[in-house]
C-alpha angles and dihedrals in degrees: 000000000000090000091055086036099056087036091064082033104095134228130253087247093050084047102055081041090055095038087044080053089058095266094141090182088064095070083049084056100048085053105056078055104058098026094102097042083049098050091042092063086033077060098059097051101044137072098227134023084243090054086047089044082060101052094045079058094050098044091054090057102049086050087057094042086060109026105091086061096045102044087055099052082057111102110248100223092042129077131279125253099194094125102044085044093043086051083052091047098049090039096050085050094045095047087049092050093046090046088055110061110359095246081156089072097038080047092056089051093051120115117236124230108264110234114244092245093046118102102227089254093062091044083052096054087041094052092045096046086048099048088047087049087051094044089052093045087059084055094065120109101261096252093053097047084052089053096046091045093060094042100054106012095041103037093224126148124244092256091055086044095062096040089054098045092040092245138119114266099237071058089060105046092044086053084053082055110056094037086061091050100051096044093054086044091051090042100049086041089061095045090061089051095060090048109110 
């Protein structure tokens, strides 16, 4: 039934066309579909889900503000970006927000929430490995935290990753890369230092 299902079921190109048509449910459609990519990169920029929650908002309406004359600059025999400009859209925001007013840094000093089978010890030394993994990831060069954001947090292939961030996707995965290395070097680099 899900393969019958996803094949009625119409792509983001067929949807801006038919919002573009005057069909105002498409956009809502478009939406359900990329809440959850939205409010995962929203995550890693804000301090709370709730302030994630707003910022997914945020981003959705900026994407309607703009989409009727965006949609029509599209070519209509070409293919459709909505994905890679609703990712612009959502990371400008984030990095804004971030700018603003450093959630990065409150989001680092959060505590995380201690899993029910962990002695409090173990969830300490959870929540302080993941904090330090957090603080090194603000260290990054920006385009390499980006890159690293939609790819983990995200969940997006290199090839989605390139279109949103206007690179090439061997770009995009050297910029993987390097974030990787640097992390497991920072991160190495902090374990010596505990060491008594």
């Amino acid at each position: 039934m899900r393969l019958q299902e996803a094949a009625l079921t119409p792509g983001d190109e067929a949807l801006c066309r038919a919002f573009l048509a005057g069909d105002e449910a498409a956009f809502g459609t478009l939406v359900d579909r990329h809440r959850a990519l939205v409010f995962s990169l929203m995550r890693r920029y804000a301090s709370s889900p709730e302030d994630a929650a707003d910022l997914t908002q945020q981003a959705f309406l900026r994407a309607l503000e703009a989409s009727r004359r965006v949609f029509s600059r599209w070519s209509p025999s070409g293919p459709v970006p909505f994905r890679a400009w609703l990712i612009r859209i959502a990371l400008n925001l984030a990095k804004n927000h971030a700018r603003q007013g450093r959630r990065w840094l409150r989001a680092v000093e959060l505590p995380e929430t201690e899993a029910p089978e962990e002695s409090a010890q173990e969830s300490l030394e959870r929540a302080e490995r993941e904090r330090a993994v957090r603080a090194a990831v603000l260290t990054l060069p920006r385009r390499q935290r980006e890159v690293l954001t939609l790819r983990v947090d995200a969940g997006l292939g290199f090839r989605d990753i390139a279109e949103s961030l206007g690179i090439t996707e061997t770009n995009a995965k050297v910029n993987f890369h390097h974030a990787v290395k640097r992390l497991r070097e920072h991160m190495a680099e902090t374990s010596e230092e505990e060491r008594p």
